[in-house]
Coordinates of C-alpha atoms (C1' of nucleotides) in Angstrom, one line a residue:
Chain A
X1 CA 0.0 0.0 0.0
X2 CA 0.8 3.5 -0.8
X3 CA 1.4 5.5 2.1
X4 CA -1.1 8.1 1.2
X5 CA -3.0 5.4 0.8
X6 CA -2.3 4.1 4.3
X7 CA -3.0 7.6 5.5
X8 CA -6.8 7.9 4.2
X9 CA -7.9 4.1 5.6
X10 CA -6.1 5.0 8.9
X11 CA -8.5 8.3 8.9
X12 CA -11.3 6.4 7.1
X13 CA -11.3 4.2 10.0
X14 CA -10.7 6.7 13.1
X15 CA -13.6 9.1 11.8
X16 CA -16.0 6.2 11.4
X17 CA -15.6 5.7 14.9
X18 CA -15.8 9.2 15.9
X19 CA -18.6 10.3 14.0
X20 CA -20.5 7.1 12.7
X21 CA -20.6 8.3 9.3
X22 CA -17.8 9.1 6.8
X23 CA -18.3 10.9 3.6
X24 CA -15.1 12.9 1.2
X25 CA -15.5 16.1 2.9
X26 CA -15.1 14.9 6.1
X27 CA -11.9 13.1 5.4
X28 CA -10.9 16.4 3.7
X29 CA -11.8 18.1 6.6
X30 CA -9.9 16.2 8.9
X31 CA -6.9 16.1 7.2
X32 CA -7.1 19.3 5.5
X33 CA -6.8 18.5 2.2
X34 CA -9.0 19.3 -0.7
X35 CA -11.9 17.5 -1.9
X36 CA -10.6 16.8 -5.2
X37 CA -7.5 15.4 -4.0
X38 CA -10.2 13.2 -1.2
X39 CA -12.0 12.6 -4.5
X40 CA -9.6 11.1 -6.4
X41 CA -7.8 9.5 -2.9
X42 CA -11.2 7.5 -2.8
X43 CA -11.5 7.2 -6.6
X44 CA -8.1 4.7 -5.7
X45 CA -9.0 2.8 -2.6
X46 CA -12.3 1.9 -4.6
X47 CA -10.4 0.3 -7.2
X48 CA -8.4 -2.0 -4.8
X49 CA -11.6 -2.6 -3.1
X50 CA -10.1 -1.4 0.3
X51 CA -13.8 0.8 0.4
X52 CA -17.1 0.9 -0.6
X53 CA -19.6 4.2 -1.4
X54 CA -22.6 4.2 -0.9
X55 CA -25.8 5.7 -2.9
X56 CA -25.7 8.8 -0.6
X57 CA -22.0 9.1 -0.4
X58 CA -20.9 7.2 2.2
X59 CA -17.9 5.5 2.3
X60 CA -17.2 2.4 4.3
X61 CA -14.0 0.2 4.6
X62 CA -14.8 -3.3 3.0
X63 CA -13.5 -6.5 5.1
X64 CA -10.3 -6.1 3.4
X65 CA -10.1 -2.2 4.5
X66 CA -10.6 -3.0 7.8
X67 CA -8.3 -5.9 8.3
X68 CA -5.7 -3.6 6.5
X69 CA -6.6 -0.4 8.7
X70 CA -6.4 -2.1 11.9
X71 CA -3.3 -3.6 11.0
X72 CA -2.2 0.2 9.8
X73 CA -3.5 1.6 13.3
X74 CA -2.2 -1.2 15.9
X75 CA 1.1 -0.1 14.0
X76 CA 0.8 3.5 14.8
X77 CA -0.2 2.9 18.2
X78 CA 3.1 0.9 18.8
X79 CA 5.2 3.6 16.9
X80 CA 3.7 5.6 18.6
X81 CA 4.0 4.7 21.9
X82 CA 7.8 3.8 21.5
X83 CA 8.7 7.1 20.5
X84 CA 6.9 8.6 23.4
X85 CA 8.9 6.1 25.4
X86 CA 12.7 6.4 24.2
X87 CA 12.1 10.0 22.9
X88 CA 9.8 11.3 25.9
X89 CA 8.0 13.4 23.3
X90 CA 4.7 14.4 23.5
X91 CA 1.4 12.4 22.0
X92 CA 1.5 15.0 19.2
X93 CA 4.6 14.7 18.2
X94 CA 4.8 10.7 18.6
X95 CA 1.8 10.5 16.6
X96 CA 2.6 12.4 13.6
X97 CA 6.2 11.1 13.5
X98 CA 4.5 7.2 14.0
X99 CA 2.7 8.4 11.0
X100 CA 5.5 8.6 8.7
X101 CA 8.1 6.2 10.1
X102 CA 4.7 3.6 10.2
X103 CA 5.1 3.2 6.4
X104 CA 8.8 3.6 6.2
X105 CA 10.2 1.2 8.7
X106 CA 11.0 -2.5 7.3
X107 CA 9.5 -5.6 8.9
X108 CA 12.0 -6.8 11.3
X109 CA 13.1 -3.5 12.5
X110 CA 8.7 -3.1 13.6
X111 CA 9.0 -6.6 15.1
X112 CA 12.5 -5.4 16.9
X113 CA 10.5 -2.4 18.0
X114 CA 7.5 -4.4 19.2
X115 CA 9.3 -7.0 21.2
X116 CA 11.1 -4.2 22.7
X117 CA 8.4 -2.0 24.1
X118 CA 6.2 -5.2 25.1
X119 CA 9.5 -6.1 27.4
X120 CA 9.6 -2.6 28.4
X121 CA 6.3 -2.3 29.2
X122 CA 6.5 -5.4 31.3
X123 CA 9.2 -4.3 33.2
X124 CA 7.5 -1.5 34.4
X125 CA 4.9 -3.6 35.7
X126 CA 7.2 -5.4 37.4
X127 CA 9.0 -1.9 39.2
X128 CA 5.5 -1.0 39.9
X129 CA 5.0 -4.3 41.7
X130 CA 7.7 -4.1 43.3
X131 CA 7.2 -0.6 44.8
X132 CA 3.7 -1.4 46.2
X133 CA 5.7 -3.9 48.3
Chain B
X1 CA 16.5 19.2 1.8
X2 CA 14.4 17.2 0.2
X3 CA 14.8 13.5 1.2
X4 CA 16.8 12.4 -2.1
X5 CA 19.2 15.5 -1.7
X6 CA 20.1 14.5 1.3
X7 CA 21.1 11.1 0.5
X8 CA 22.7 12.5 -2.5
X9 CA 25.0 14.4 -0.7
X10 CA 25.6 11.2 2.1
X11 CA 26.4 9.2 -1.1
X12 CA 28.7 11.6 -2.4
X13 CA 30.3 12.7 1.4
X14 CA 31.2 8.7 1.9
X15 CA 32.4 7.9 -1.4
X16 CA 34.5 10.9 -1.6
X17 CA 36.2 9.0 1.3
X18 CA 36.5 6.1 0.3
X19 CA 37.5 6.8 -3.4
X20 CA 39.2 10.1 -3.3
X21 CA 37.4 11.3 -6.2
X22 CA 33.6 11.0 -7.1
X23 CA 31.9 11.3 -10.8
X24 CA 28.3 11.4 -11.5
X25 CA 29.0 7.4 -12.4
X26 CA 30.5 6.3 -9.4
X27 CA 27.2 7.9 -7.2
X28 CA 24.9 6.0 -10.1
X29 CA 26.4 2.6 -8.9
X30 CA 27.0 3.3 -5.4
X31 CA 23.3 4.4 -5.6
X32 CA 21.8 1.7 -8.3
X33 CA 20.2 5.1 -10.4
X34 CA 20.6 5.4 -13.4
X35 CA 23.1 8.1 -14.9
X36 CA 20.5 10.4 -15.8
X37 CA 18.5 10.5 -12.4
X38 CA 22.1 11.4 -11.0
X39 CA 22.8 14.1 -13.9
X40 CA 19.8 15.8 -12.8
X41 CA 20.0 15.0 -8.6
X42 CA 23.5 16.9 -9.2
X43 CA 22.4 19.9 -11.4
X44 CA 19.7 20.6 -8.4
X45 CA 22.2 20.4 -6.1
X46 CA 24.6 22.4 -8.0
X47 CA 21.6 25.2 -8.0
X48 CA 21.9 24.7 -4.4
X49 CA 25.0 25.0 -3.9
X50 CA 25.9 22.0 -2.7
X51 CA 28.4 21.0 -4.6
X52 CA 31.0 22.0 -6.9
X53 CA 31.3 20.2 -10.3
X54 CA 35.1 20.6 -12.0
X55 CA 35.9 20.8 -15.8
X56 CA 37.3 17.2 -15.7
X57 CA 33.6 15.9 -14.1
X58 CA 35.0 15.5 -10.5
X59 CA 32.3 16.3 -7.7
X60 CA 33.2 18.3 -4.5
X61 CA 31.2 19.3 -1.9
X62 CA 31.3 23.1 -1.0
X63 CA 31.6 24.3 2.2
X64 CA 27.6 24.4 2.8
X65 CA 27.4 21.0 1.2
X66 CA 30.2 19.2 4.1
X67 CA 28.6 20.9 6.8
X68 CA 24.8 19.4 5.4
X69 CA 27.0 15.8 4.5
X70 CA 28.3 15.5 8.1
X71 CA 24.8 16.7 9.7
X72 CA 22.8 14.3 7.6
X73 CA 25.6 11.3 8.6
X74 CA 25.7 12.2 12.1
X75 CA 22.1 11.6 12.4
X76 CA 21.9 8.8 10.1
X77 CA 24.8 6.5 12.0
X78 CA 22.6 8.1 15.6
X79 CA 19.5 6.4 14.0
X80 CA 21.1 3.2 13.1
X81 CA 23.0 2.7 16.1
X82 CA 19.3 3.4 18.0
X83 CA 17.4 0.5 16.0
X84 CA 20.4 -1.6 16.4
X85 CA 20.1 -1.4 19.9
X86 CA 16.6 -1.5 20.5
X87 CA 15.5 -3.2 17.4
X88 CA 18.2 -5.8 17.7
X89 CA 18.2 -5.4 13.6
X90 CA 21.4 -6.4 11.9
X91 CA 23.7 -3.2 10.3
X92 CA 22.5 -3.8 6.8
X93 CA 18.8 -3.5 8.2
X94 CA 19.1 -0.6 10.4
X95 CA 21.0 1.8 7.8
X96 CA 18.6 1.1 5.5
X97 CA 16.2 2.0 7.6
X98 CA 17.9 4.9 9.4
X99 CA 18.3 6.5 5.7
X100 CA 14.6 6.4 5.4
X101 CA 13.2 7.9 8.9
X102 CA 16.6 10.3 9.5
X103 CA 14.6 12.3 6.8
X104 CA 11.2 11.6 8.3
X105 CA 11.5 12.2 11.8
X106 CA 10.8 15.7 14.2
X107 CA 13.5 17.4 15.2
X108 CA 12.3 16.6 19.1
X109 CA 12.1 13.3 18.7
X110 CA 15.4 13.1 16.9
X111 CA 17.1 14.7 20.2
X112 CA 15.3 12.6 22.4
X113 CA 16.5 9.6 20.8
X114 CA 19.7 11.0 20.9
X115 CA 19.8 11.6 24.7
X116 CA 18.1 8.1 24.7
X117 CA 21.0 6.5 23.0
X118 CA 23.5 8.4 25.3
X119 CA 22.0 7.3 28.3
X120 CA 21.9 3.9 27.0
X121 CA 25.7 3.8 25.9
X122 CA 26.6 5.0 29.5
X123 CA 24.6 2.7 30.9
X124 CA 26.3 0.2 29.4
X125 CA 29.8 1.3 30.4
X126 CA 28.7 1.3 33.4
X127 CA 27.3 -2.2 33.8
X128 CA 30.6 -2.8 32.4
X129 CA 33.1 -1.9 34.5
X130 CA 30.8 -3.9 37.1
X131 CA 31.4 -6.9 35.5
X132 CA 35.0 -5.8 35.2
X133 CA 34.7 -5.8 39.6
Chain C
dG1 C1' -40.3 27.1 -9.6
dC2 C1' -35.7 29.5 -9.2
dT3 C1' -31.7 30.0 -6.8
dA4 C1' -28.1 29.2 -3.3
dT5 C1' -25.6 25.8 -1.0
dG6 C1' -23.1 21.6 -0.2
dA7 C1' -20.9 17.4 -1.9
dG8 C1' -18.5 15.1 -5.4
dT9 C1' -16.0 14.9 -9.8
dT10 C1' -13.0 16.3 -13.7
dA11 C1' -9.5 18.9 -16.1
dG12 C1' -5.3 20.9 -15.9
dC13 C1' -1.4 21.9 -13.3
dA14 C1' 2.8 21.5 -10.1
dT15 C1' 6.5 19.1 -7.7
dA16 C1' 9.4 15.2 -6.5
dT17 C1' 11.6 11.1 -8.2
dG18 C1' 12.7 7.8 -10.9
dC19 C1' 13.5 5.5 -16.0
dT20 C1' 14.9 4.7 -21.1
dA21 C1' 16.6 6.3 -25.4
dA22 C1' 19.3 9.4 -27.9
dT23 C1' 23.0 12.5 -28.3
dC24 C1' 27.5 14.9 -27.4
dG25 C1' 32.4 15.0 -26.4
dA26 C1' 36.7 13.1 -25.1
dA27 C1' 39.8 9.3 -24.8
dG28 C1' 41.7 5.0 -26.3
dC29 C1' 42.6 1.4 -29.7
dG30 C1' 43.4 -1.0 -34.0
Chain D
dC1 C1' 42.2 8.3 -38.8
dG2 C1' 38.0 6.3 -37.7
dC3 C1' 35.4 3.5 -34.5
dT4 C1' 34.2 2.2 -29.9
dT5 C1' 33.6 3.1 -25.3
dC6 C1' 32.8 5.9 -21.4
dG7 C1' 30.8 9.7 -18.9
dA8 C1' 27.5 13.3 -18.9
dT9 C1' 23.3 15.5 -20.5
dT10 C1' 18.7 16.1 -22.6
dA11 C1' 14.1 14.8 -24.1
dG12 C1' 10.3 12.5 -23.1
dC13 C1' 7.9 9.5 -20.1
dA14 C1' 5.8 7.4 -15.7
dT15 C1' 4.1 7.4 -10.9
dA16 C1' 2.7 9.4 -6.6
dT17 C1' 0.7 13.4 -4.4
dG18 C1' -1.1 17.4 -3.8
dC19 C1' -3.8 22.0 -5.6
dT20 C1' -7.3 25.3 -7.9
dA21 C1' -11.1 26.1 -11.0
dA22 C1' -15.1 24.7 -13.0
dC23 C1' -18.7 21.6 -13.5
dT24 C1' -22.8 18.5 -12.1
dC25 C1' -26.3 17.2 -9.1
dA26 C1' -29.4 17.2 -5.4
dT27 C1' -31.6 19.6 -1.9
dA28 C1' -33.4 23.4 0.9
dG29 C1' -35.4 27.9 1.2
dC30 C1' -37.9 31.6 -0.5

DNA sequence: GCTATGAGTTAGCATATGCTAATCGAAGCG
DNA sequence: CGCTTCGATTAGCATATGCTAACTCATAGC
């Protein structure tokens, strides 16, 4: 996938969420781009079947969209949440940087990134633990 | 920069060390472009004053373009030693990947992993002499 | 019923990057 | 000397992304 392409489903799938409904001008809204790029954007996703529009406008993922935007989003929440760990930046920052590494990052360097925040994570609990003694 | 130009001018910074002299050609292999895409990368970056182009077709950085070469390397072996580390990617992986988010990544987040990787380093000295005990 | 508004699409453009094919110029070889 | 080869450049193309301007279409209000 593209990772404009990566970019709309990840915010096709957070607005459904947050408002029920998406349509093109609220994608453009939230991500501040013009309708005609939206338009065309969509136009794409519709050919690989990643969405679906309805009658009224309406845009929903397909199955395949939303296998592929969870997979984009649990991605970007690890990313995420790493940076804000090593780099002690703030959510804002973490996110939009998760955002760009997210589709730039090869395979085994995510799963190197993964294993290490879940052991970091897990050692935390552990400190906690311990300090409640 | 844009994120070619800067690994232009890497390309250029490391071969220049390692060869003594770099052509247009010798960045095309080291880079697997053809020689065209170079011809042009180095006529932008000639507009930009990056580099210096001599009658016999040898390429030299200016000034501006050494000070940008040793930035943009600086942060790229940071970046690879940081996923090395916490990744536990192999050196191949983690350059590759380093060359990718080096151009991606905030500037905050950059100096957080950079204190990150400090600490880390220290750390490890530390446990270290320890051992050495 | 006509018009204004909102949503979506299309045409045409711009930038960044890359490619192949063709050409130019200098250098080396038979 | 003429041909080949090498290095550099140019023209023309392709893809990915974005934009504005102009259009269509449906609906809502007067």
């Amino acid at each position: 996938m593209n990772r404009s392409a990566e970019d709309y489903i990840r915010t096709i799938y957070l607005l459904k969420e947050r408002l029920g409904c998406v349509r093109s001008v609220d994608i453009a809204k939230e991500m501040s781009f013009s309708k005609a790029s939206v338009s065309i954007a969509m136009s794409n996703l519709r050919k690989k079947n990643i969405i679906r529009v309805k009658k009224n406008g309406e845009i929903e993922l397909t199955p395949e969209g939303i296998k592929e935007a969870r997979i984009i989003c649990e991605k970007h929440s690890t990313l995420s949440d790493f940076l804000k760990i090593v780099a002690n930046v703030d959510e804002k920052t973490a996110k939009e940087d998760a955002r760009w590494i997210g589709h730039y990052l090869s395979a085994s360097t995510y799963e190197g990134i993964k294993r290490f925040i879940i052991a970091m994570k897990t050692k935390e609990e552990v400190n906690h633990d311990f300090q409640g003694i």
